[in-house]
Amino acid sequence: MMPVHLVRIFYRYLLPFPGRAALTWRIALLSALMAVVAMVYEIPESAISCYLIIYLMKDDANENIVIAIAVSILLSLAVALIFVLTNLTINSVFLRISMIFFCSYFFVYLGAKFNVTEIGNLIALVIAFLLTLLSDAPTGELATRAILYALLMATTPMLLMIIFNLLLGKKSQNILLEKFSSRLQTAQRVLGQPIVNNKFKFKTLLRDSQGECDIHLKLVKIFHLQTKKRIEWLENANKQTLKLLALVSILPKDTTEASRKTLADYCQHILNTIDNKDLKTNIILLNDNLISKEICNALNMFANFSGNTIEKKSPLPVKNNKKIKNKPISTLAYHYFAFKVTISALICYGIYTLFDWQGIHTAMITCYVVALGTTAETIHKLTLRIFGCLVGALIGVLSAIYITPYLDSINGLFLLIFIGMLLPAWITAGSELFSYAGVQIGLAFLLTTLNGFSPSTDLVAAQDRILGILLGIAVCFVVFTVLWPVSISDTIYQKISKILNLSLDSIENEKQGQLELSNFSQLINEANQIDYNLKLVIFETKSTKLSKHDLKTIRYFVLQITQLNSLLILPIAVNKKQLYQNELASFLSNNLIDRENIANMDKLNELLHRNIISILKDI
């Protein structure tokens, strides 16, 4: 049964969705262009250059440009630091190892501390790896040349990414329109279904992260990609479609079939005309119940936006002193993480230096690439790296045996890389749960195909690099499960505390006569992150793993608290006390979470009853 279940899961995550094919061909095409540029201009380690593309490329052209510029600046600063360190350490092995340790520790710590782990790890990797190459550079001149080549290897794909996205990238405003259409389609599908006893799960209605829409909208504003009027239209569409899904999730069971059909047909009508910048439709009115009336209002405001429906008043300060005390993450946790990453990298460096086997230097790179804050996240990434490494190596070996020997032009290489990168790019463009497997398939394929300045048929070099990846995986697994293992449950409970505090803030805002969606939007983002983290629990070790009861309780908790907050989207004039109390009574009748860093069940019940209900009296 288990293999069949896994096949179904993989199949579901491989299914197409809007935008996936577009990102796939863009990644494959840009990788092929990078490979050709590297071959023509003899840029070393072209596989790593292509890897940076598949690792960093997003669907939003403007986001890619920002990322490429930021990475280029950071890597340039890192290389400038390496020049200073090179002069200090080129003649001393002890100083070199010390600098590798302290620089790696420092940048990994900073990345974890400021929640930019991947950037911190990347800078630490560049500095540490380049310093390890000094043993092969007996003179300062050769070391300088090697460092400059490394900078060229890293910045060339960033330059290509900028040019490519300016010419062929997908614009932020187009992505927003796709997401709004997807929300309308979801609402239409749910409204068109018959009422069932169980409520629709909120995560199915908001499966796309609201945070992504917020990022795309910010980019449109920053780059002034649309007129002021059109930007206001996009802001309103973002607000109304989010509101629409929230209201649909709490639509009463006694809503008549005629009303549901009317709303579903209206969603379809808007979908048919959404590309029209002067979108205007007939206004519909329903009085079946309060929720259906508000769904009607949201659709009317979306379809007939006049430019003056967005309130521009400043947010009122939230005076909520009833916050849930959340146990802060100890600073020691960041130090432990930095130490584990650094010691793993140095162990790998020591192994391939001791055996004089430089071909497996990918072991050190692996330690920085797969390391994440919790044990579950790290093991999850290690698992995807193993799977991707083996699949990518198989594709690369078959290409090296049956295709590469017959390539006689740069055009053939271009086609080989483009076709070979389609599968990994497709996986990378999919769910976050499996996307890293696509990155690793692409890297393993490139490592076996590109070696030197021409298509490679040397399987020995490819074999060494794959073995290096497997060595790095083994070392990371041992270090992260033995030294201070960190449970992902700590992250989950931190986010639950934040969700409860956002709920209290939303109610306090209503008490002050303020109706806005920012807290609700943040709550949705946190709920999506909890849902993702719960899927990683299976990768926990026995000492840190949550029980099935805990998992069930957390899922129910997040679903219920999100639906409770959906009620707050109703107009301020509506008395929501009874509605909220009915939902809350059902919520509190179930076993809640007993966890030190939130509150035990009695305290949580008391907090919800005393704070939320008392505030509702004044709404």
PDB file of C-alpha atoms in Angstrom, residues 432-529:
ATOM      1  CA  GLU A 432       7.538  23.729  -1.988  1.00  0.00           C
ATOM      2  CA  LEU A 433       7.363  20.272  -0.449  1.00  0.00           C
ATOM      3  CA  PHE A 434       9.179  18.696  -3.428  1.00  0.00           C
ATOM      4  CA  SER A 435      10.675  21.648  -5.317  1.00  0.00           C
ATOM      5  CA  TYR A 436      14.205  21.132  -3.973  1.00  0.00           C
ATOM      6  CA  ALA A 437      14.274  17.648  -5.533  1.00  0.00           C
ATOM      7  CA  GLY A 438      14.024  19.381  -8.911  1.00  0.00           C
ATOM      8  CA  VAL A 439      16.934  21.660  -8.045  1.00  0.00           C
ATOM      9  CA  GLN A 440      19.047  18.639  -7.132  1.00  0.00           C
ATOM     10  CA  ILE A 441      18.057  16.644 -10.229  1.00  0.00           C
ATOM     11  CA  GLY A 442      19.169  19.609 -12.322  1.00  0.00           C
ATOM     12  CA  LEU A 443      22.485  19.945 -10.475  1.00  0.00           C
ATOM     13  CA  ALA A 444      23.328  16.237 -10.723  1.00  0.00           C
ATOM     14  CA  PHE A 445      22.446  16.233 -14.426  1.00  0.00           C
ATOM     15  CA  LEU A 446      24.617  19.314 -15.055  1.00  0.00           C
ATOM     16  CA  LEU A 447      27.550  17.931 -13.056  1.00  0.00           C
ATOM     17  CA  THR A 448      27.607  14.786 -15.180  1.00  0.00           C
ATOM     18  CA  THR A 449      27.063  16.634 -18.464  1.00  0.00           C
ATOM     19  CA  LEU A 450      29.242  19.746 -18.096  1.00  0.00           C
ATOM     20  CA  ASN A 451      32.834  19.228 -17.048  1.00  0.00           C
ATOM     21  CA  GLY A 452      35.468  21.598 -18.385  1.00  0.00           C
ATOM     22  CA  PHE A 453      34.721  23.676 -21.471  1.00  0.00           C
ATOM     23  CA  SER A 454      32.896  21.092 -23.551  1.00  0.00           C
ATOM     24  CA  PRO A 455      30.200  18.433 -23.108  1.00  0.00           C
ATOM     25  CA  SER A 456      31.655  15.737 -20.889  1.00  0.00           C
ATOM     26  CA  THR A 457      31.801  11.968 -21.342  1.00  0.00           C
ATOM     27  CA  ASP A 458      34.138  11.564 -18.355  1.00  0.00           C
ATOM     28  CA  LEU A 459      32.023   9.607 -15.907  1.00  0.00           C
ATOM     29  CA  VAL A 460      34.812   9.422 -13.298  1.00  0.00           C
ATOM     30  CA  ALA A 461      34.555  13.137 -12.488  1.00  0.00           C
ATOM     31  CA  ALA A 462      30.771  12.910 -12.397  1.00  0.00           C
ATOM     32  CA  GLN A 463      30.984   9.868 -10.116  1.00  0.00           C
ATOM     33  CA  ASP A 464      33.256  11.715  -7.694  1.00  0.00           C
ATOM     34  CA  ARG A 465      30.914  14.675  -7.481  1.00  0.00           C
ATOM     35  CA  ILE A 466      27.902  12.472  -6.821  1.00  0.00           C
ATOM     36  CA  LEU A 467      29.823  10.586  -4.120  1.00  0.00           C
ATOM     37  CA  GLY A 468      30.738  13.937  -2.607  1.00  0.00           C
ATOM     38  CA  ILE A 469      27.074  14.880  -2.372  1.00  0.00           C
ATOM     39  CA  LEU A 470      26.255  11.569  -0.675  1.00  0.00           C
ATOM     40  CA  LEU A 471      29.152  12.066   1.767  1.00  0.00           C
ATOM     41  CA  GLY A 472      27.894  15.545   2.670  1.00  0.00           C
ATOM     42  CA  ILE A 473      24.410  14.146   3.219  1.00  0.00           C
ATOM     43  CA  ALA A 474      25.724  11.445   5.552  1.00  0.00           C
ATOM     44  CA  VAL A 475      27.793  13.884   7.611  1.00  0.00           C
ATOM     45  CA  CYS A 476      24.921  16.392   7.921  1.00  0.00           C
ATOM     46  CA  PHE A 477      22.497  13.684   8.958  1.00  0.00           C
ATOM     47  CA  VAL A 478      24.754  12.475  11.761  1.00  0.00           C
ATOM     48  CA  VAL A 479      25.633  15.960  13.036  1.00  0.00           C
ATOM     49  CA  PHE A 480      22.079  17.366  12.951  1.00  0.00           C
ATOM     50  CA  THR A 481      20.493  14.341  14.635  1.00  0.00           C
ATOM     51  CA  VAL A 482      23.166  13.923  17.336  1.00  0.00           C
ATOM     52  CA  LEU A 483      24.189  17.490  18.253  1.00  0.00           C
ATOM     53  CA  TRP A 484      21.301  19.522  19.742  1.00  0.00           C
ATOM     54  CA  PRO A 485      18.435  18.211  17.568  1.00  0.00           C
ATOM     55  CA  VAL A 486      15.743  20.892  17.202  1.00  0.00           C
ATOM     56  CA  SER A 487      12.113  19.865  16.844  1.00  0.00           C
ATOM     57  CA  ILE A 488       9.952  21.531  14.213  1.00  0.00           C
ATOM     58  CA  SER A 489       7.190  21.606  16.837  1.00  0.00           C
ATOM     59  CA  ASP A 490       8.898  24.641  18.382  1.00  0.00           C
ATOM     60  CA  THR A 491       8.411  26.527  15.108  1.00  0.00           C
ATOM     61  CA  ILE A 492       4.796  25.369  14.868  1.00  0.00           C
ATOM     62  CA  TYR A 493       3.935  26.556  18.365  1.00  0.00           C
ATOM     63  CA  GLN A 494       5.631  29.892  17.765  1.00  0.00           C
ATOM     64  CA  LYS A 495       3.371  30.424  14.754  1.00  0.00           C
ATOM     65  CA  ILE A 496       0.246  29.347  16.646  1.00  0.00           C
ATOM     66  CA  SER A 497       1.008  31.949  19.302  1.00  0.00           C
ATOM     67  CA  LYS A 498       1.350  34.561  16.561  1.00  0.00           C
ATOM     68  CA  ILE A 499      -1.990  33.505  15.045  1.00  0.00           C
ATOM     69  CA  LEU A 500      -3.755  33.939  18.397  1.00  0.00           C
ATOM     70  CA  ASN A 501      -2.198  37.361  18.900  1.00  0.00           C
ATOM     71  CA  LEU A 502      -3.238  38.420  15.391  1.00  0.00           C
ATOM     72  CA  SER A 503      -6.777  37.298  16.228  1.00  0.00           C
ATOM     73  CA  LEU A 504      -6.859  39.442  19.341  1.00  0.00           C
ATOM     74  CA  ASP A 505      -5.468  42.399  17.392  1.00  0.00           C
ATOM     75  CA  SER A 506      -8.191  42.024  14.748  1.00  0.00           C
ATOM     76  CA  ILE A 507     -10.934  42.093  17.374  1.00  0.00           C
ATOM     77  CA  GLU A 508      -9.341  45.087  19.084  1.00  0.00           C
ATOM     78  CA  ASN A 509      -9.217  46.890  15.725  1.00  0.00           C
ATOM     79  CA  GLU A 510     -12.956  46.312  15.301  1.00  0.00           C
ATOM     80  CA  LYS A 511     -13.567  47.671  18.774  1.00  0.00           C
ATOM     81  CA  GLN A 512     -11.869  50.885  17.648  1.00  0.00           C
ATOM     82  CA  GLY A 513     -14.047  51.127  14.534  1.00  0.00           C
ATOM     83  CA  GLN A 514     -11.460  49.862  12.089  1.00  0.00           C
ATOM     84  CA  LEU A 515     -12.083  47.239   9.396  1.00  0.00           C
ATOM     85  CA  GLU A 516      -9.068  46.084   7.396  1.00  0.00           C
ATOM     86  CA  LEU A 517      -7.556  42.808   6.177  1.00  0.00           C
ATOM     87  CA  SER A 518      -3.865  43.149   7.034  1.00  0.00           C
ATOM     88  CA  ASN A 519      -4.024  41.015  10.191  1.00  0.00           C
ATOM     89  CA  PHE A 520      -6.201  38.452   8.450  1.00  0.00           C
ATOM     90  CA  SER A 521      -3.741  38.322   5.551  1.00  0.00           C
ATOM     91  CA  GLN A 522      -0.858  37.701   7.969  1.00  0.00           C
ATOM     92  CA  LEU A 523      -2.899  35.039   9.724  1.00  0.00           C
ATOM     93  CA  ILE A 524      -3.454  33.197   6.438  1.00  0.00           C
ATOM     94  CA  ASN A 525       0.284  33.264   5.735  1.00  0.00           C
ATOM     95  CA  GLU A 526       1.068  31.854   9.184  1.00  0.00           C
ATOM     96  CA  ALA A 527      -1.602  29.159   8.780  1.00  0.00           C
ATOM     97  CA  ASN A 528      -0.110  28.110   5.438  1.00  0.00           C
ATOM     98  CA  GLN A 529       3.336  27.868   7.037  1.00  0.00           C
TER      99      GLN A 529
END
